[in-house]
Coordinates of C-alpha atoms and ligand atoms in Angstrom, one line a residue:
M336 CA 72.6 113.3 88.2
K337 CA 74.2 116.3 89.9
K338 CA 77.8 117.5 87.8
I339 CA 80.8 116.9 89.8
E340 CA 82.5 120.0 89.4
K341 CA 86.3 119.4 89.4
V342 CA 85.6 117.4 86.7
K343 CA 85.1 118.5 82.9
L344 CA 85.2 117.7 79.4
I345 CA 87.8 120.0 77.3
K346 CA 87.5 120.6 73.3
L347 CA 90.4 120.5 72.0
K348 CA 91.2 122.5 68.6
V349 CA 92.0 120.3 65.9
F350 CA 94.6 121.6 63.1
G351 CA 92.9 119.3 60.1
D352 CA 93.7 119.4 56.6
T353 CA 93.3 116.9 53.2
R354 CA 97.2 115.6 54.8
G355 CA 94.9 114.7 58.5
A356 CA 95.0 116.3 61.0
L357 CA 96.7 118.0 64.1
I358 CA 96.1 118.7 67.6
S359 CA 98.5 120.9 70.0
L360 CA 98.4 121.1 73.4
E361 CA 99.9 124.4 75.5
Q362 CA 100.3 124.8 79.6
Y363 CA 98.1 127.2 80.5
K364 CA 96.0 127.5 76.9
D365 CA 94.7 124.4 75.8
I366 CA 95.7 122.5 79.0
P367 CA 94.3 124.8 82.3
F368 CA 97.8 124.1 84.3
G369 CA 101.9 123.9 83.8
I370 CA 102.2 120.4 82.5
K371 CA 104.5 118.8 84.6
R372 CA 104.7 115.0 83.6
V373 CA 103.1 113.5 80.1
Y374 CA 102.9 109.4 80.3
Y375 CA 100.5 107.1 78.6
I376 CA 98.4 104.0 79.4
F377 CA 98.2 101.4 76.8
D378 CA 98.1 97.3 75.9
T379 CA 95.3 97.4 78.5
K380 CA 92.5 94.6 79.2
R381 CA 88.6 95.3 78.5
D382 CA 88.1 93.3 81.8
T383 CA 90.7 94.7 83.9
P384 CA 89.9 98.1 85.4
R385 CA 92.5 100.7 86.4
G386 CA 92.7 103.6 88.5
F387 CA 90.7 102.9 92.4
H388 CA 92.5 106.1 93.7
A389 CA 92.4 110.2 94.2
H390 CA 94.9 112.6 94.3
K391 CA 95.6 115.3 97.1
T392 CA 97.2 118.0 95.1
L393 CA 97.1 116.2 91.0
E394 CA 95.1 117.8 88.4
Q395 CA 95.5 115.9 85.0
V396 CA 93.8 116.1 81.8
L397 CA 92.9 112.6 80.0
I398 CA 93.0 111.9 76.4
C399 CA 92.0 108.9 74.7
V400 CA 94.6 109.4 71.6
N401 CA 93.4 106.1 70.1
G402 CA 90.5 103.5 70.9
S403 CA 87.9 104.1 73.6
C404 CA 87.4 103.6 77.7
K405 CA 84.9 105.1 80.3
I406 CA 86.1 107.1 83.4
K407 CA 84.6 106.9 86.3
V408 CA 84.6 109.7 88.3
D409 CA 83.4 110.0 92.2
D410 CA 84.0 113.3 94.6
G411 CA 82.5 111.6 97.5
K412 CA 78.6 113.1 96.6
N413 CA 78.1 112.4 93.4
V414 CA 79.1 110.0 90.9
D415 CA 80.2 110.6 86.4
I416 CA 80.7 108.7 84.1
F417 CA 82.7 109.2 81.0
D418 CA 83.0 107.7 77.7
L419 CA 86.6 109.0 76.3
C420 CA 86.4 108.2 72.6
S421 CA 87.9 111.0 70.3
Q422 CA 91.4 112.6 70.4
N423 CA 90.1 116.0 70.6
V424 CA 88.4 115.7 74.1
G425 CA 90.2 115.5 76.9
L426 CA 88.7 114.8 80.3
Y427 CA 90.2 117.5 83.6
I428 CA 90.3 115.7 86.6
G429 CA 90.7 118.0 89.7
T430 CA 92.1 116.8 93.0
M431 CA 90.5 114.8 95.5
V432 CA 88.1 113.1 92.9
W433 CA 88.2 109.4 93.3
R434 CA 88.7 108.2 89.7
E435 CA 88.3 103.9 87.9
M436 CA 89.2 103.6 84.5
F437 CA 87.4 100.1 82.3
A438 CA 85.8 99.4 79.5
F439 CA 88.8 99.4 77.4
S440 CA 88.7 98.6 74.0
Q441 CA 91.0 96.7 71.6
G442 CA 94.0 99.3 71.5
C443 CA 92.8 102.1 73.4
V444 CA 95.9 104.1 74.3
L445 CA 95.3 106.7 77.4
L446 CA 97.2 110.2 77.1
V447 CA 98.0 111.6 80.6
L448 CA 99.4 115.4 81.1
A449 CA 99.9 115.8 84.7
S450 CA 100.1 119.2 86.9
R451 CA 102.4 117.4 89.5
Y452 CA 105.7 115.1 89.6
Y453 CA 105.6 111.5 90.4
D454 CA 104.8 111.1 93.7
P455 CA 103.2 107.8 95.8
K456 CA 102.7 109.5 98.6
E457 CA 100.6 112.0 96.9
Y458 CA 97.9 109.2 96.1
I459 CA 94.8 108.2 97.8
K460 CA 94.2 104.4 97.3
D461 CA 91.8 103.8 100.4
Y462 CA 87.6 104.5 99.1
N463 CA 87.3 105.0 103.0
E464 CA 90.0 107.2 103.3
F465 CA 89.0 109.4 100.5
L466 CA 85.3 109.7 101.6
R467 CA 86.9 110.9 105.4
S468 CA 88.7 113.5 103.8
V469 CA 86.2 115.1 101.4
S470 CA 83.6 114.9 104.3
C471 CA 86.6 116.8 106.3
T472 CA 87.1 119.1 104.0
N473 CA 83.3 120.0 103.1
R474 CA 83.0 120.9 106.5
E475 CA 85.9 123.1 106.5
Ligands
T46_990 C1 95.8 108.1 87.7 C2 95.7 107.4 86.5 C3 94.9 107.8 85.2 C4 104.9 105.8 87.4 O1 106.5 105.0 88.4 N1 105.5 106.8 87.5 C5 104.3 108.0 87.1 O2 104.4 108.5 86.7 C6 102.9 106.7 87.2 C7 101.8 107.7 86.2 C8 103.0 105.7 87.7 N2 104.4 104.8 87.8 C9 104.6 103.7 87.9 C10 103.8 103.0 89.1 C11 103.0 101.3 89.2 O3 104.4 101.3 89.5 O4 103.8 102.9 87.3 C12 103.0 101.6 87.7 C13 101.5 101.6 87.1 O5 100.6 102.9 87.8 P1 99.4 102.9 88.9 O6 99.3 101.5 89.6 O7 99.0 103.9 89.7 O8 98.5 103.0 87.3 P2 97.3 103.3 87.1 O9 96.4 103.3 85.4 O10 96.5 102.7 88.2 O11 96.7 105.3 87.2 C14 97.2 106.0 86.8 C15 98.1 107.0 87.3 O12 98.8 106.1 88.4 C16 97.0 107.8 88.0 O13 98.0 108.8 88.9 O14 95.3 109.3 87.7 O15 96.5 106.6 86.0

């Protein structure tokens, strides 16, 4: 399977001692963009997937801070599936990548750091439109 260039795993530094562990996330340092928005997804159901869209200009880092889930990413040419199951791993997803989140464990909490404020106009929710858009971009 070919790697998707706009998607990568980021190892997050853990400050751990006998009291427990702490992870700090700073924009442009631990996270490769300025953080404009933070949200988290919880109370999910194992058999109810979410996502099914791409973003025109948004970059995000997804961190499963409790439990686990899987993220399917697709750049129009290659597809990959990531198993997020550790608090010290983030999944960076760049622009124009289709994503689907599924197989949520009991108690899963998915924390998301986003490079832009919420803008519903910025979503592409139709897969065929997404494929047309990426094939145009690839031709430019
Ligand atoms: C993404 C994946 C990983 C807001 O009002 N503000 C927000 O910042 C967000 C993210 C959502 N919403 C509202 C819009 C919907 O009424 O919350 C509701 C659920 O959002 P959505 O159906 O887009 O949730 P997911 O889980 O399908 O997708 C979300 C993000 O929207 C998306 O950017 O990449 O998580």
